[in-house]
Amino acid sequence: MKFSVIVTLKKDVLDPQGKVVENTLRNIGMEDLKSVRQGKYFEIEINIGDPKKAEKKVDDMCKKLLANLVIEDYKVCKI
Amino acid sequence: MKFSVIVTLKKDVLDPQGKVVENTLRNIGMEDLKSVRQGKYFEIEINIGDPKKAEKKVDDMCKKLLANLVIEDYKVCKI
């Protein structure tokens, strides 16, 4: 079973990395740009047949390692 | 108009960063894990009203800066 995990900074947390990408895009002529925020993406394959149990496990992984819940949000989707 | 961009390494390209995450997850007791691959995630807001033009612009950004098409694939979704 395969899941995608997207980890993003919370709305009010500064995102210097995203800002750099934003400025660079502007510098190469993308004037209509409003904002860029960067996050992390993981594709996780897991050997559990039961979708609920598998999703719970991936959720656990996010809480324990992949996301820092103080400043980040995460989203798990089955793919 | 807001888009999400997911940039992932192509299937046959080694992903040392994902491997480290995978090993770390195993070390903290996630035995059912099969594989982890890591990618990049961007949320891009753009001041173009026409959905088709906006998506074309984001596609342009991917080709010019966000993704290295030699080793990476990308996916653009309206959010």
mmCIF file of N, CA and C in Angstrom, chain A residues 1-44:
data_model
loop_
_atom_site.group_PDB
_atom_site.id
_atom_site.type_symbol
_atom_site.label_atom_id
_atom_site.label_comp_id
_atom_site.label_asym_id
_atom_site.label_seq_id
_atom_site.Cartn_x
_atom_site.Cartn_y
_atom_site.Cartn_z
ATOM 1 N N MET A 1 0.846 -1.198 0.000
ATOM 2 C CA MET A 1 0.000 0.000 0.000
ATOM 3 C C MET A 1 0.881 1.247 0.000
ATOM 4 N N LYS A 2 0.508 2.217 -0.841
ATOM 5 C CA LYS A 2 1.372 3.369 -1.061
ATOM 6 C C LYS A 2 0.671 4.656 -0.607
ATOM 7 N N PHE A 3 1.395 5.493 0.099
ATOM 8 C CA PHE A 3 0.828 6.752 0.574
ATOM 9 C C PHE A 3 1.728 7.910 0.185
ATOM 10 N N SER A 4 1.101 9.058 -0.039
ATOM 11 C CA SER A 4 1.894 10.274 -0.187
ATOM 12 C C SER A 4 1.727 11.106 1.084
ATOM 13 N N VAL A 5 2.813 11.695 1.517
ATOM 14 C CA VAL A 5 2.767 12.568 2.696
ATOM 15 C C VAL A 5 3.299 13.934 2.291
ATOM 16 N N ILE A 6 2.508 14.966 2.551
ATOM 17 C CA ILE A 6 2.960 16.332 2.279
ATOM 18 C C ILE A 6 3.100 17.063 3.599
ATOM 19 N N VAL A 7 4.289 17.567 3.855
ATOM 20 C CA VAL A 7 4.540 18.310 5.099
ATOM 21 C C VAL A 7 4.760 19.774 4.733
ATOM 22 N N THR A 8 3.957 20.663 5.294
ATOM 23 C CA THR A 8 4.092 22.092 4.977
ATOM 24 C C THR A 8 4.276 22.897 6.263
ATOM 25 N N LEU A 9 4.937 24.014 6.143
ATOM 26 C CA LEU A 9 5.063 24.916 7.287
ATOM 27 C C LEU A 9 3.699 25.516 7.600
ATOM 28 N N LYS A 10 3.402 25.727 8.879
ATOM 29 C CA LYS A 10 2.133 26.375 9.228
ATOM 30 C C LYS A 10 2.098 27.777 8.630
ATOM 31 N N LYS A 11 0.865 28.269 8.474
ATOM 32 C CA LYS A 11 0.628 29.515 7.755
ATOM 33 C C LYS A 11 1.488 30.685 8.252
ATOM 34 N N ASP A 12 1.660 30.780 9.559
ATOM 35 C CA ASP A 12 2.332 31.956 10.100
ATOM 36 C C ASP A 12 3.834 31.778 10.293
ATOM 37 N N VAL A 13 4.346 30.635 9.893
ATOM 38 C CA VAL A 13 5.786 30.399 10.043
ATOM 39 C C VAL A 13 6.511 30.913 8.804
ATOM 40 N N LEU A 14 7.569 31.686 9.014
ATOM 41 C CA LEU A 14 8.354 32.210 7.896
ATOM 42 C C LEU A 14 8.965 31.075 7.080
ATOM 43 N N ASP A 15 9.051 31.262 5.771
ATOM 44 C CA ASP A 15 9.557 30.221 4.894
ATOM 45 C C ASP A 15 10.647 30.800 3.990
ATOM 46 N N PRO A 16 11.876 30.943 4.523
ATOM 47 C CA PRO A 16 12.955 31.574 3.748
ATOM 48 C C PRO A 16 13.278 30.821 2.460
ATOM 49 N N GLN A 17 13.180 29.505 2.501
ATOM 50 C CA GLN A 17 13.480 28.695 1.322
ATOM 51 C C GLN A 17 12.478 29.009 0.201
ATOM 52 N N GLY A 18 11.196 29.065 0.569
ATOM 53 C CA GLY A 18 10.164 29.419 -0.398
ATOM 54 C C GLY A 18 10.379 30.815 -0.957
ATOM 55 N N LYS A 19 10.820 31.725 -0.074
ATOM 56 C CA LYS A 19 11.067 33.114 -0.475
ATOM 57 C C LYS A 19 12.165 33.188 -1.540
ATOM 58 N N VAL A 20 13.197 32.396 -1.356
ATOM 59 C CA VAL A 20 14.304 32.383 -2.326
ATOM 60 C C VAL A 20 13.800 31.891 -3.687
ATOM 61 N N VAL A 21 12.989 30.825 -3.665
ATOM 62 C CA VAL A 21 12.434 30.305 -4.912
ATOM 63 C C VAL A 21 11.570 31.392 -5.561
ATOM 64 N N GLU A 22 10.758 32.063 -4.738
ATOM 65 C CA GLU A 22 9.878 33.127 -5.232
ATOM 66 C C GLU A 22 10.691 34.226 -5.915
ATOM 67 N N ASN A 23 11.740 34.698 -5.230
ATOM 68 C CA ASN A 23 12.560 35.769 -5.793
ATOM 69 C C ASN A 23 13.245 35.327 -7.088
ATOM 70 N N THR A 24 13.713 34.088 -7.088
ATOM 71 C CA THR A 24 14.394 33.592 -8.291
ATOM 72 C C THR A 24 13.425 33.525 -9.456
ATOM 73 N N LEU A 25 12.202 33.054 -9.185
ATOM 74 C CA LEU A 25 11.197 32.982 -10.255
ATOM 75 C C LEU A 25 10.902 34.381 -10.799
ATOM 76 N N ARG A 26 10.822 35.360 -9.892
ATOM 77 C CA ARG A 26 10.591 36.746 -10.346
ATOM 78 C C ARG A 26 11.750 37.209 -11.231
ATOM 79 N N ASN A 27 12.965 36.876 -10.787
ATOM 80 C CA ASN A 27 14.160 37.307 -11.532
ATOM 81 C C ASN A 27 14.225 36.708 -12.929
ATOM 82 N N ILE A 28 13.615 35.531 -13.130
ATOM 83 C CA ILE A 28 13.637 34.971 -14.480
ATOM 84 C C ILE A 28 12.355 35.338 -15.244
ATOM 85 N N GLY A 29 11.655 36.376 -14.756
ATOM 86 C CA GLY A 29 10.601 36.968 -15.563
ATOM 87 C C GLY A 29 9.175 36.526 -15.250
ATOM 88 N N MET A 30 8.941 35.865 -14.127
ATOM 89 C CA MET A 30 7.575 35.475 -13.773
ATOM 90 C C MET A 30 6.942 36.564 -12.904
ATOM 91 N N GLU A 31 6.354 37.588 -13.568
ATOM 92 C CA GLU A 31 5.870 38.754 -12.812
ATOM 93 C C GLU A 31 4.526 38.508 -12.131
ATOM 94 N N ASP A 32 3.750 37.554 -12.630
ATOM 95 C CA ASP A 32 2.403 37.362 -12.087
ATOM 96 C C ASP A 32 2.391 36.532 -10.810
ATOM 97 N N LEU A 33 3.549 36.257 -10.305
ATOM 98 C CA LEU A 33 3.675 35.402 -9.135
ATOM 99 C C LEU A 33 3.218 36.136 -7.879
ATOM 100 N N LYS A 34 2.416 35.481 -7.054
ATOM 101 C CA LYS A 34 2.006 36.107 -5.801
ATOM 102 C C LYS A 34 2.844 35.575 -4.641
ATOM 103 N N SER A 35 2.920 34.270 -4.480
ATOM 104 C CA SER A 35 3.755 33.732 -3.403
ATOM 105 C C SER A 35 4.124 32.282 -3.667
ATOM 106 N N VAL A 36 5.241 31.877 -3.080
ATOM 107 C CA VAL A 36 5.666 30.477 -3.138
ATOM 108 C C VAL A 36 5.951 30.011 -1.718
ATOM 109 N N ARG A 37 5.434 28.842 -1.362
ATOM 110 C CA ARG A 37 5.823 28.220 -0.087
ATOM 111 C C ARG A 37 6.314 26.820 -0.404
ATOM 112 N N GLN A 38 7.387 26.460 0.279
ATOM 113 C CA GLN A 38 7.953 25.152 -0.005
ATOM 114 C C GLN A 38 7.659 24.176 1.119
ATOM 115 N N GLY A 39 7.522 22.911 0.761
ATOM 116 C CA GLY A 39 7.297 21.886 1.771
ATOM 117 C C GLY A 39 8.076 20.636 1.439
ATOM 118 N N LYS A 40 7.768 19.557 2.151
ATOM 119 C CA LYS A 40 8.443 18.285 1.891
ATOM 120 C C LYS A 40 7.424 17.275 1.388
ATOM 121 N N TYR A 41 7.896 16.349 0.583
ATOM 122 C CA TYR A 41 7.018 15.336 0.021
ATOM 123 C C TYR A 41 7.650 13.961 0.198
ATOM 124 N N PHE A 42 6.866 13.004 0.658
ATOM 125 C CA PHE A 42 7.356 11.634 0.814
ATOM 126 C C PHE A 42 6.391 10.664 0.150
ATOM 127 N N GLU A 43 6.938 9.655 -0.517
ATOM 128 C CA GLU A 43 6.123 8.541 -0.989
ATOM 129 C C GLU A 43 6.496 7.333 -0.161
ATOM 130 N N ILE A 44 5.549 6.811 0.580
ATOM 131 C CA ILE A 44 5.835 5.734 1.527
ATOM 132 C C ILE A 44 5.085 4.480 1.113
#
